[in-house]
Coordinates of C-alpha atoms in Angstrom, one line a residue:
Chain A
X310 CA 0.0 -87.4 107.1
X311 CA 1.5 -86.8 103.6
X312 CA -1.5 -85.6 102.3
X313 CA -1.6 -82.8 104.5
X314 CA 2.0 -82.2 103.9
X315 CA 1.3 -82.3 100.2
X316 CA -1.3 -79.5 100.9
X317 CA 0.6 -77.4 103.0
X318 CA 4.0 -77.1 101.2
X319 CA 6.7 -74.7 102.2
X320 CA 5.9 -72.5 98.9
X321 CA 2.3 -72.4 99.6
X322 CA 2.8 -71.6 103.5
X323 CA 5.1 -68.8 102.0
X324 CA 2.8 -67.4 99.8
X325 CA -0.1 -67.5 102.5
X326 CA 2.5 -65.3 104.9
X327 CA 3.8 -63.2 102.5
X328 CA 1.5 -62.8 99.4
X329 CA 2.6 -61.5 96.3
X330 CA 1.0 -58.5 94.6
X331 CA -1.2 -58.0 97.2
X332 CA -2.6 -54.8 97.6
X333 CA -5.0 -52.4 95.4
X334 CA -3.8 -51.5 92.3
X335 CA -4.6 -47.8 91.4
X336 CA -4.7 -47.9 87.4
X337 CA -7.1 -51.1 87.2
X338 CA -9.6 -50.7 84.7
X339 CA -11.3 -54.2 85.3
X340 CA -11.8 -55.6 89.4
X341 CA -14.1 -58.4 90.8
X342 CA -14.7 -59.9 93.9
X343 CA -15.0 -63.3 95.0
X344 CA -16.9 -64.5 97.8
X345 CA -17.0 -68.2 99.2
X346 CA -20.3 -68.2 101.7
X347 CA -18.9 -71.2 103.0
X348 CA -15.9 -70.3 104.9
X349 CA -16.3 -66.4 104.9
X350 CA -13.3 -65.8 102.4
X351 CA -13.4 -62.8 100.1
X352 CA -11.1 -61.8 97.3
X353 CA -10.8 -58.8 95.2
X354 CA -8.9 -58.8 92.2
X355 CA -7.4 -56.1 90.4
X356 CA -6.4 -55.9 86.7
X357 CA -4.7 -53.4 84.4
X358 CA -5.4 -54.5 80.8
X359 CA -3.8 -52.8 78.0
X360 CA -3.2 -54.3 74.4
X361 CA -5.2 -57.5 75.3
X362 CA -2.4 -57.8 77.8
X363 CA -2.5 -58.3 81.8
X364 CA -0.3 -55.8 82.2
X365 CA -0.3 -55.6 85.7
X366 CA -2.6 -57.7 88.4
X367 CA -2.8 -57.8 92.5
X368 CA -5.5 -59.5 94.8
X369 CA -6.7 -58.2 98.1
X370 CA -8.7 -60.2 100.7
X371 CA -8.9 -62.5 103.4
X372 CA -8.6 -66.1 103.3
X373 CA -7.3 -69.9 104.3
X374 CA -3.6 -70.6 103.5
X375 CA -5.2 -72.5 99.9
X376 CA -6.9 -69.2 98.8
X377 CA -4.5 -67.3 100.0
X378 CA -1.5 -68.6 97.9
X379 CA -3.8 -69.7 94.8
X380 CA -4.2 -65.8 94.9
X381 CA -1.0 -64.9 95.0
X382 CA 0.7 -67.4 92.6
X383 CA -2.2 -66.6 90.1
X384 CA -0.5 -63.3 90.3
X385 CA 2.8 -64.1 89.2
X386 CA 2.0 -66.4 86.5
X387 CA -0.4 -64.1 84.8
X388 CA 1.4 -60.6 84.8
X389 CA 2.3 -60.1 80.9
X390 CA -0.5 -62.8 79.6
X391 CA -2.5 -62.2 76.9
X392 CA -5.9 -62.8 77.8
X393 CA -6.0 -66.0 75.7
X394 CA -3.2 -67.2 77.5
X395 CA -5.2 -66.4 81.2
X396 CA -7.9 -68.4 79.8
X397 CA -5.8 -71.4 78.6
X398 CA -4.2 -71.1 82.3
X399 CA -7.2 -71.2 84.0
X400 CA -8.8 -73.9 82.2
X401 CA -5.3 -76.0 82.5
X402 CA -5.5 -75.3 86.5
X403 CA -9.0 -76.8 86.7
X404 CA -8.2 -79.7 85.2
X405 CA -5.2 -80.2 87.1
X406 CA -7.3 -79.9 90.7
X407 CA -9.8 -81.6 89.6
X408 CA -7.5 -84.5 88.3
X409 CA -7.7 -84.8 84.7
X410 CA -4.3 -83.6 84.3
X411 CA -1.2 -85.2 85.9
X412 CA 1.5 -82.4 84.3
X413 CA 1.8 -79.1 83.3
X414 CA 1.7 -77.8 79.3
X415 CA 3.9 -75.0 80.0
X416 CA 6.3 -73.4 82.6
X417 CA 3.7 -71.1 84.3
X418 CA 1.2 -74.1 85.1
X419 CA 4.3 -76.2 86.1
X420 CA 4.7 -73.7 88.8
X421 CA 0.4 -73.6 89.7
X422 CA 1.4 -77.6 90.1
X423 CA 2.1 -76.9 93.7
X424 CA -1.4 -76.6 94.7
X425 CA -2.1 -80.4 93.0
X426 CA -2.2 -81.6 96.7
X427 CA -5.4 -79.7 97.0
X428 CA -7.0 -82.9 94.7
X429 CA -7.0 -85.3 97.6
X430 CA -8.7 -82.5 99.5
X431 CA -11.7 -82.1 97.2
X432 CA -13.9 -80.0 100.0
X433 CA -11.0 -77.3 99.5
X434 CA -11.2 -77.0 95.7
X435 CA -13.3 -74.4 95.9
X436 CA -10.6 -72.6 98.0
X437 CA -7.9 -73.1 95.2
X438 CA -10.2 -71.8 92.5
X439 CA -11.7 -68.5 94.2
X440 CA -9.2 -66.2 93.1
X441 CA -9.1 -67.8 89.6
X442 CA -13.0 -67.6 89.5
X443 CA -12.6 -63.7 90.6
X444 CA -10.2 -63.3 87.7
X445 CA -12.6 -64.7 84.9
X446 CA -15.5 -62.4 85.9
X447 CA -12.7 -59.1 86.0
X448 CA -11.6 -60.6 82.4
X449 CA -15.3 -60.2 81.0
X450 CA -16.9 -57.7 83.5
X451 CA -15.2 -54.4 84.3
X452 CA -17.2 -54.9 87.7
X453 CA -18.5 -58.2 89.1
X454 CA -19.0 -60.3 92.0
X455 CA -19.1 -63.8 92.0
X456 CA -19.8 -67.1 94.7
X457 CA -18.4 -70.2 94.7
X458 CA -21.7 -71.1 95.3
Chain B
X1390 CA -7.3 -92.5 133.2
X1391 CA -5.3 -90.1 134.9
X1392 CA -7.1 -86.5 132.9
X1393 CA -10.3 -88.4 133.9
X1394 CA -9.8 -87.2 137.8
X1395 CA -9.2 -83.4 137.3
X1396 CA -13.0 -83.8 136.4
X1397 CA -14.8 -82.2 139.0
X1398 CA -17.7 -84.9 139.2
X1399 CA -18.8 -85.8 142.2
X1400 CA -17.5 -89.6 143.2
X1401 CA -21.1 -90.5 144.1
X1402 CA -22.2 -89.9 140.6
X1403 CA -19.8 -90.5 138.0
X1404 CA -21.2 -90.2 134.5
X1405 CA -20.9 -93.7 133.1
X1406 CA -19.0 -92.4 129.4
X1407 CA -17.2 -95.6 128.1
X1408 CA -20.9 -97.4 128.5
X1409 CA -22.6 -94.4 127.0
X1410 CA -20.3 -94.6 124.2
X1411 CA -20.9 -98.0 123.6
X1412 CA -24.8 -96.8 122.4
X1413 CA -23.5 -95.1 119.8
X1414 CA -22.1 -97.1 117.1
X1415 CA -20.6 -94.6 114.9
X1416 CA -18.1 -93.5 117.5
X1417 CA -16.4 -96.8 117.2
X1418 CA -15.2 -95.9 113.5
X1419 CA -11.5 -94.8 112.7
X1420 CA -11.1 -91.8 109.9
X1421 CA -8.2 -91.7 108.0
X1422 CA -6.8 -94.4 109.8
X1423 CA -7.4 -92.7 113.6
X1424 CA -10.3 -93.1 116.2
X1425 CA -12.8 -90.5 115.0
X1426 CA -13.1 -88.2 117.8
X1427 CA -16.7 -86.6 117.0
X1428 CA -16.8 -82.8 118.0
X1429 CA -18.9 -81.1 116.0
X1430 CA -22.1 -82.0 117.8
X1431 CA -23.9 -78.1 118.0
X1432 CA -24.1 -78.8 114.0
X1433 CA -25.7 -82.2 114.6
X1434 CA -25.6 -85.7 117.3
X1435 CA -25.2 -89.0 116.6
X1436 CA -27.6 -91.2 117.0
X1437 CA -27.9 -93.9 119.7
X1438 CA -28.6 -97.4 118.9
X1439 CA -32.1 -97.5 120.8
X1440 CA -33.0 -94.7 118.5
X1441 CA -31.6 -96.3 115.2
X1442 CA -33.5 -99.7 116.4
X1443 CA -36.9 -98.0 117.1
X1444 CA -37.1 -96.6 113.7
X1445 CA -36.0 -100.4 112.0
X1446 CA -38.5 -101.7 114.5
X1447 CA -41.2 -99.5 113.2
X1448 CA -40.6 -100.0 109.4
X1449 CA -39.8 -103.4 109.6
X1450 CA -43.4 -104.7 112.1
X1451 CA -46.2 -101.4 111.9
X1452 CA -45.4 -98.9 110.1
X1453 CA -48.5 -97.0 108.0
X1454 CA -49.8 -93.4 107.7
X1455 CA -51.2 -91.9 110.4
X1456 CA -54.7 -90.3 111.9
X1457 CA -56.7 -91.6 109.1
X1458 CA -56.0 -95.3 108.8
X1459 CA -59.1 -97.7 110.3
X1460 CA -56.6 -100.7 110.2
X1461 CA -54.6 -102.0 112.8
X1462 CA -51.4 -100.9 111.7
X1463 CA -52.3 -97.7 111.2
X1464 CA -54.3 -97.6 114.9
X1465 CA -50.5 -98.7 116.1
X1466 CA -48.5 -96.1 114.0
X1467 CA -51.1 -93.4 115.2
X1468 CA -50.8 -94.6 119.0
X1469 CA -46.9 -94.6 118.8
X1470 CA -46.6 -91.0 117.0
X1471 CA -49.1 -89.4 119.7
X1472 CA -47.4 -90.9 122.5
X1473 CA -44.3 -89.4 121.4
X1474 CA -46.2 -86.0 121.5
X1475 CA -47.1 -86.4 125.2
X1476 CA -42.9 -87.4 125.9
X1477 CA -42.3 -84.3 124.5
X1478 CA -45.0 -82.3 126.4
X1479 CA -43.4 -84.1 129.6
X1480 CA -39.5 -83.9 128.6
X1481 CA -40.3 -79.8 128.6
X1482 CA -42.7 -79.4 131.2
X1483 CA -45.8 -78.1 129.2
X1484 CA -49.4 -78.0 130.4
X1485 CA -51.1 -79.8 127.6
X1486 CA -49.7 -82.6 124.9
X1487 CA -51.9 -79.8 122.4
X1488 CA -49.1 -77.4 122.9
X1489 CA -46.6 -79.5 121.3
X1490 CA -46.7 -78.6 117.4
X1491 CA -44.3 -81.2 115.3
X1492 CA -42.5 -79.7 113.0
X1493 CA -39.0 -80.2 110.8
X1494 CA -37.0 -78.9 112.6
X1495 CA -36.3 -75.3 114.7
X1496 CA -36.0 -73.3 111.7
X1497 CA -39.5 -74.4 110.0
X1498 CA -40.5 -73.8 113.8
X1499 CA -39.5 -70.3 113.7
X1500 CA -40.8 -69.8 110.3
X1501 CA -43.9 -71.2 111.3
X1502 CA -44.0 -68.3 114.1
X1503 CA -43.2 -65.9 111.7
X1504 CA -45.8 -66.6 109.4
X1505 CA -48.6 -66.8 111.4
X1506 CA -48.7 -65.1 115.0
X1507 CA -46.4 -62.7 113.3
X1508 CA -48.6 -62.1 110.7
X1509 CA -51.2 -61.5 113.2
X1510 CA -49.6 -59.4 115.3
X1511 CA -47.2 -57.3 113.5
X1512 CA -47.7 -54.1 111.5
X1513 CA -46.2 -51.5 110.0
X1514 CA -43.8 -49.4 112.7
X1515 CA -43.9 -52.1 114.8
X1516 CA -39.9 -52.9 116.0
X1517 CA -39.2 -57.2 116.5
X1518 CA -35.9 -57.6 119.0
X1519 CA -33.5 -59.8 118.5
X1520 CA -30.0 -60.3 119.8
X1521 CA -26.7 -59.9 118.0
X1522 CA -26.0 -63.5 118.7
X1523 CA -28.9 -65.2 116.8
X1524 CA -27.9 -67.4 113.9
X1525 CA -29.9 -67.1 110.8
X1526 CA -32.5 -69.1 111.5
X1527 CA -33.9 -66.7 113.7
X1528 CA -32.8 -63.7 112.0
X1529 CA -33.8 -64.3 108.2
X1530 CA -37.9 -65.5 109.0
X1531 CA -38.1 -61.9 111.2
X1532 CA -36.7 -59.8 108.4
X1533 CA -38.9 -61.6 105.7
X1534 CA -41.7 -60.6 107.9
X1535 CA -40.8 -57.1 108.9
X1536 CA -40.3 -56.7 104.7
X1537 CA -44.2 -58.0 104.3
X1538 CA -45.1 -55.4 107.1
X1539 CA -43.1 -52.3 107.2
X1540 CA -42.0 -53.3 110.8
X1541 CA -38.2 -53.1 112.1
X1542 CA -35.6 -55.3 113.4
X1543 CA -34.1 -54.0 116.7
X1544 CA -30.8 -55.7 117.4
X1545 CA -29.8 -56.1 121.4
X1546 CA -25.4 -55.7 121.6
X1547 CA -23.6 -58.1 123.4
X1548 CA -20.3 -57.8 125.7
X1549 CA -17.2 -58.4 124.5
X1550 CA -17.5 -62.0 126.4
X1551 CA -20.6 -63.2 124.6
X1552 CA -22.6 -62.1 127.3
X1553 CA -26.2 -60.3 126.4
X1554 CA -26.0 -56.6 127.1
X1555 CA -29.2 -56.5 129.7
X1556 CA -29.4 -52.8 130.2
X1557 CA -29.3 -52.6 126.4
X1558 CA -31.7 -54.8 126.4
X1559 CA -34.2 -52.7 128.6
X1560 CA -34.2 -50.0 127.0
X1561 CA -34.5 -51.4 123.6
X1562 CA -38.0 -52.8 124.8
X1563 CA -40.6 -50.1 123.9
X1564 CA -44.3 -49.7 123.3
X1565 CA -43.3 -50.6 120.0
X1566 CA -42.0 -54.1 120.3
X1567 CA -44.3 -56.8 119.1
X1568 CA -42.2 -59.7 120.0
X1569 CA -38.7 -61.0 121.1
X1570 CA -36.9 -63.5 119.8
X1571 CA -33.4 -65.1 121.5
X1572 CA -31.3 -67.7 121.4
X1573 CA -31.4 -69.9 124.8
X1574 CA -27.8 -71.0 124.3
X1575 CA -25.5 -69.5 121.2
X1576 CA -24.8 -71.7 118.8
X1577 CA -21.2 -70.4 117.5
X1578 CA -20.2 -68.6 121.7
X1579 CA -21.8 -71.2 123.7
X1580 CA -23.4 -68.2 125.8
X1581 CA -26.3 -69.2 128.1
X1582 CA -28.6 -66.5 128.7
X1583 CA -30.5 -65.6 131.3
X1584 CA -34.0 -66.4 129.5
X1585 CA -36.1 -66.6 132.7
X1586 CA -35.0 -63.0 133.5
X1587 CA -35.4 -61.8 129.9
X1588 CA -38.5 -62.8 129.1
X1589 CA -39.8 -61.6 132.7
X1590 CA -39.0 -58.1 131.4
X1591 CA -40.3 -58.6 128.5
X1592 CA -43.6 -59.5 129.9
X1593 CA -43.8 -57.1 132.0
X1594 CA -44.6 -55.0 129.0
X1595 CA -46.5 -57.7 127.6
X1596 CA -44.3 -59.1 125.1
X1597 CA -44.3 -62.2 123.8
X1598 CA -41.3 -64.1 123.8
X1599 CA -39.9 -66.9 121.4
X1600 CA -36.9 -68.9 122.8
X1601 CA -34.7 -70.4 120.1
X1602 CA -33.6 -73.6 122.2
X1603 CA -31.6 -75.6 119.5
X1604 CA -28.3 -75.3 121.3
X1605 CA -30.0 -75.6 124.8
X1606 CA -32.0 -78.4 124.2
X1607 CA -29.7 -81.3 124.4
X1608 CA -27.5 -79.4 127.3
X1609 CA -30.3 -78.2 129.6
X1610 CA -33.1 -79.0 131.8
X1611 CA -35.7 -77.0 130.2
X1612 CA -39.2 -76.1 131.7
X1613 CA -41.2 -73.7 129.7
X1614 CA -43.5 -73.1 132.2
X1615 CA -41.0 -72.2 134.7
X1616 CA -39.5 -70.3 131.7
X1617 CA -42.9 -68.4 131.1
X1618 CA -41.6 -68.3 127.8
X1619 CA -44.7 -68.2 124.7
X1620 CA -43.0 -70.1 122.2
X1621 CA -39.9 -72.1 122.3
X1622 CA -38.5 -74.5 119.3
X1623 CA -35.7 -76.8 118.6
X1624 CA -34.7 -79.8 116.0
X1625 CA -34.8 -83.4 117.2
X1626 CA -31.5 -84.0 115.5
X1627 CA -29.3 -81.9 117.6
X1628 CA -31.1 -84.2 120.7
X1629 CA -29.7 -87.3 119.6
X1630 CA -32.8 -87.8 117.7
X1631 CA -33.1 -88.8 113.7
X1632 CA -33.0 -85.6 111.1
X1633 CA -36.1 -84.4 109.9
X1634 CA -38.0 -84.0 113.1
X1635 CA -38.4 -80.6 115.3
X1636 CA -40.7 -79.3 117.9
X1637 CA -42.7 -76.3 118.0
X1638 CA -44.0 -75.3 122.0
X1639 CA -46.5 -72.7 122.1
X1640 CA -48.6 -71.5 124.6
X1641 CA -52.5 -73.1 124.1
X1642 CA -54.2 -69.5 123.6
X1643 CA -51.3 -68.1 121.1
X1644 CA -51.6 -71.6 119.3
X1645 CA -55.9 -71.5 119.1
X1646 CA -55.4 -67.9 118.3
X1647 CA -52.9 -68.0 115.7
X1648 CA -54.0 -68.9 111.9
X1649 CA -52.9 -72.0 110.1
X1650 CA -49.5 -72.2 108.7
X1651 CA -49.9 -74.5 105.4
X1652 CA -53.2 -75.8 104.0
X1653 CA -53.7 -79.4 103.4
X1654 CA -54.7 -82.6 104.9
X1655 CA -54.8 -83.2 108.6
X1656 CA -55.0 -79.8 109.4
X1657 CA -58.8 -79.6 108.7
X1658 CA -61.9 -80.2 110.5
X1659 CA -64.2 -80.1 107.3
X1660 CA -63.5 -78.8 104.0
X1661 CA -65.8 -77.9 101.7
X1662 CA -65.1 -75.4 98.4
X1663 CA -66.7 -72.5 99.9
X1664 CA -65.1 -73.0 103.1
X1665 CA -62.6 -74.9 105.3
X1666 CA -62.9 -75.1 108.9
X1667 CA -59.7 -75.7 110.5
X1668 CA -58.4 -78.5 113.1
X1669 CA -57.2 -77.4 116.7
X1670 CA -53.6 -77.0 117.7
X1671 CA -51.6 -78.8 117.3
X1672 CA -53.2 -80.4 114.1
X1673 CA -53.8 -76.9 112.4
X1674 CA -50.2 -76.5 112.2
X1675 CA -49.5 -80.0 111.1
X1676 CA -50.2 -80.3 107.5
X1677 CA -49.2 -83.3 105.4
X1678 CA -48.4 -86.5 106.2
X1679 CA -45.0 -85.7 108.4
X1680 CA -41.8 -87.4 109.6
X1681 CA -43.4 -90.6 111.5
X1682 CA -40.4 -92.0 111.4
X1683 CA -38.4 -89.6 112.9
X1684 CA -41.1 -88.7 115.1
X1685 CA -41.3 -91.9 116.9
X1686 CA -37.5 -92.1 116.7
X1687 CA -37.4 -88.9 118.4
X1688 CA -39.3 -90.3 121.6
X1689 CA -36.9 -93.0 121.7
X1690 CA -34.1 -90.3 121.9
X1691 CA -36.1 -88.5 124.7
X1692 CA -36.3 -92.0 126.4
X1693 CA -32.9 -93.0 126.6
X1694 CA -32.0 -88.9 127.7
X1695 CA -34.1 -89.1 130.4
X1696 CA -32.5 -93.0 131.4
X1697 CA -28.9 -90.9 131.7
X1698 CA -30.9 -88.0 133.6
X1699 CA -30.4 -84.3 132.3
X1700 CA -28.9 -83.1 135.4
X1701 CA -26.5 -86.2 135.3
X1702 CA -25.5 -85.0 131.5
X1703 CA -25.3 -81.5 132.4
X1704 CA -22.6 -81.9 135.1
X1705 CA -21.0 -84.5 133.1
X1706 CA -20.7 -81.7 130.2
X1707 CA -19.9 -78.7 132.8
X1708 CA -16.7 -80.7 133.5
X1709 CA -15.6 -81.8 130.3
X1710 CA -16.1 -78.2 129.4
X1711 CA -14.2 -77.1 132.0
X1712 CA -11.5 -79.5 131.1
X1713 CA -11.6 -78.5 127.7
X1714 CA -11.8 -74.2 128.1
X1715 CA -8.6 -74.8 130.4
X1716 CA -6.5 -76.9 128.0
X1717 CA -7.5 -74.3 124.9
X1718 CA -6.1 -71.5 127.0
X1719 CA -2.6 -73.1 127.4
X1720 CA -2.3 -73.1 123.8
X1721 CA 0.0 -70.3 122.9
X1722 CA -1.3 -68.4 120.0
X1723 CA -5.2 -69.4 120.6
X1724 CA -7.9 -66.9 121.3
X1725 CA -11.4 -68.5 122.3
X1726 CA -14.3 -66.7 121.3
X1727 CA -17.0 -66.3 123.8
X1728 CA -16.3 -66.5 127.1
X1729 CA -19.4 -65.5 129.1
X1730 CA -19.6 -66.4 133.0
X1731 CA -22.6 -69.0 131.9
X1732 CA -21.8 -71.0 129.2
X1733 CA -22.5 -74.3 127.7
X1734 CA -20.2 -77.2 125.6
X1735 CA -19.2 -75.2 122.5
X1736 CA -15.7 -73.5 122.3
X1737 CA -15.0 -71.1 119.7
X1738 CA -11.8 -69.8 118.5
X1739 CA -9.3 -68.9 116.2
X1740 CA -5.5 -69.7 116.0
X1741 CA -2.9 -66.9 115.2
X1742 CA -1.9 -67.1 111.6
X1743 CA -3.8 -69.8 110.9
X1744 CA -7.4 -69.8 109.0
X1745 CA -10.1 -71.6 110.8
X1746 CA -10.5 -73.8 107.1
X1747 CA -7.0 -75.0 107.6
X1748 CA -7.4 -76.0 110.9
X1749 CA -10.1 -77.8 110.4
X1750 CA -8.6 -79.7 106.9
X1751 CA -5.5 -80.7 109.4
X1752 CA -8.1 -82.0 112.0
X1753 CA -9.7 -83.9 109.9
X1754 CA -6.6 -85.7 108.7
X1755 CA -6.3 -86.5 112.8
X1756 CA -9.8 -88.0 112.6
X1757 CA -11.2 -85.1 114.8
X1758 CA -14.6 -83.6 113.0
X1759 CA -14.5 -80.1 114.0
X1760 CA -16.9 -77.1 112.4
X1761 CA -15.1 -74.4 110.7
X1762 CA -16.9 -71.3 109.1
X1763 CA -19.4 -68.7 110.4
X1764 CA -21.6 -70.8 111.9
X1765 CA -24.4 -69.7 110.4
X1766 CA -24.2 -66.6 112.3
X1767 CA -22.4 -64.1 110.2
X1768 CA -23.4 -61.0 112.2
X1769 CA -21.6 -62.4 115.2
X1770 CA -18.5 -63.0 113.5
X1771 CA -18.5 -59.6 112.3
X1772 CA -18.9 -58.3 115.7
X1773 CA -16.1 -59.9 117.3
X1774 CA -13.8 -59.0 113.8
X1775 CA -13.0 -62.7 112.3
X1776 CA -14.4 -63.8 109.2
X1777 CA -14.7 -67.5 110.4
X1778 CA -13.7 -69.6 113.9
X1779 CA -13.0 -73.2 114.2
X1780 CA -15.6 -74.6 116.6
X1781 CA -15.2 -77.6 118.8
X1782 CA -18.9 -78.8 120.5
X1783 CA -19.0 -81.1 123.2
X1784 CA -21.5 -83.8 123.9
X1785 CA -21.9 -86.7 126.8
X1786 CA -20.4 -89.2 124.5
X1787 CA -17.3 -87.2 124.9
X1788 CA -14.1 -87.5 126.9
X1789 CA -11.2 -85.6 128.2
X1790 CA -9.0 -88.3 126.0
X1791 CA -10.6 -86.9 123.4
X1792 CA -10.0 -83.0 124.2
X1793 CA -6.3 -84.2 124.8
X1794 CA -6.4 -85.7 120.8
X1795 CA -8.2 -81.9 120.5
X1796 CA -5.0 -80.1 122.1
X1797 CA -2.3 -82.5 120.5
X1798 CA -3.7 -81.8 116.8
X1799 CA -3.5 -78.1 117.5
X1800 CA -0.3 -78.1 117.9
X1801 CA 0.9 -80.2 114.8
X1802 CA -1.6 -77.7 113.1
X1803 CA 1.0 -74.8 114.3
X1804 CA 4.0 -77.1 113.5
X1805 CA 2.7 -77.4 110.1
X1806 CA 2.4 -73.6 109.9
X1807 CA 5.6 -72.9 111.4

């Protein structure tokens, strides 16, 4: 059961029960919706982009512990980042989950490492990346919808 | 063993569950180091050794393509394949073997009816009646037909228990209704619909009825003549038979009147480039080489079930469901979705504060296989205000001890989520 404990760590459960930056962002100028048809999870990511930076970010939706915690952690690490930094973080996070990378390049990736336990549960990787794919859509289109399928 | 005694099984007819389990080789294994507890039977059932052996025997000794060969192997394969048609006919009490059409599964059976019978009968302005508890296979083909014809889907609502609203059904049956398509047992709620009554109500207005028996066929004795349904469809893989097999039953006169489904070999009488004359049913609906081994395996599954006795299976499963319902209801924070008075073998639930997907992952690590998600019944999930449920679905090879393991694992889920 140790893999389960690695997956459902205190920090993840805390972010699931008390997600950070949860809700609508009234001044958002980008927004995207993500959907995982496998489990019915839905997430909307709201971004306020200005001067090439994520000035503010929020998310809303319903999902499992992994997808909710991942979205919550994502909003924490992205605030204030440039677009280039955001894309780099996404790439690093993806590598982290698919096992291509053991340790983080930056303190932000380090914080996301809490989700590395997902590696032992391949069917749950989509849960962890849903918010990030949705973010990606929001960064590149003003209004968009993505699906994990 | 003490838990077994709690089951309301009559002492004169104990169900030999341990012997039965030994017939299913897959059940003997461990998963993540724990004994496998397979509770995903509504998705697909495991196969008994006799089904596996029957397919192996076919491929090892007498396999050939059917219907067209003049040689010995083809004759043997054809005889074995057609013998299953008669077995199915007897299993569901159809009048003639010609009323049994082999298809790939429930989904193909429903699509076949929609695109032949439906094409023939449904016009612009007509209505097709479904229930709110249908799964996607009994929604989408009708939606496609409605789009082609300019017809409309009407939906029979359900009560909070998951039982069908009979009064609303009565009112929805109108002179515009061309067809009623209903599930016999709901895959997401376990509700057993009173299909005989529902069919009689439709027939009063001369409206034909298709029954989706995907879940019912493995849990209840089915008699299509007694039900008087016009069509009955089910899949082999939910009936302890190989995947890729399924059955469409249709009343002979309806099948005769219907246009063919797919064109190709085996469905013709004569072909010229000017004109094709179609074979009579069921061949008219069976174009191309079918799943020969699968169908022959289906025959072995039917023999196996008949040896056990469907009444005996139904009685044992009812006891198991009763035990499981009680055991799950005692878990704090659980909400059972689907509590209709007439119910079979399916326990759909949500745990407060835990997403079903997380429940599924934690249970898997305890060796317990359940289904989580919307069970291909998204409109139904919306009806109950949940994005998804966790679903434990029972078969006759499950035991009260396995239900106890499920309950222990659910307590552990709650422990993890504090």
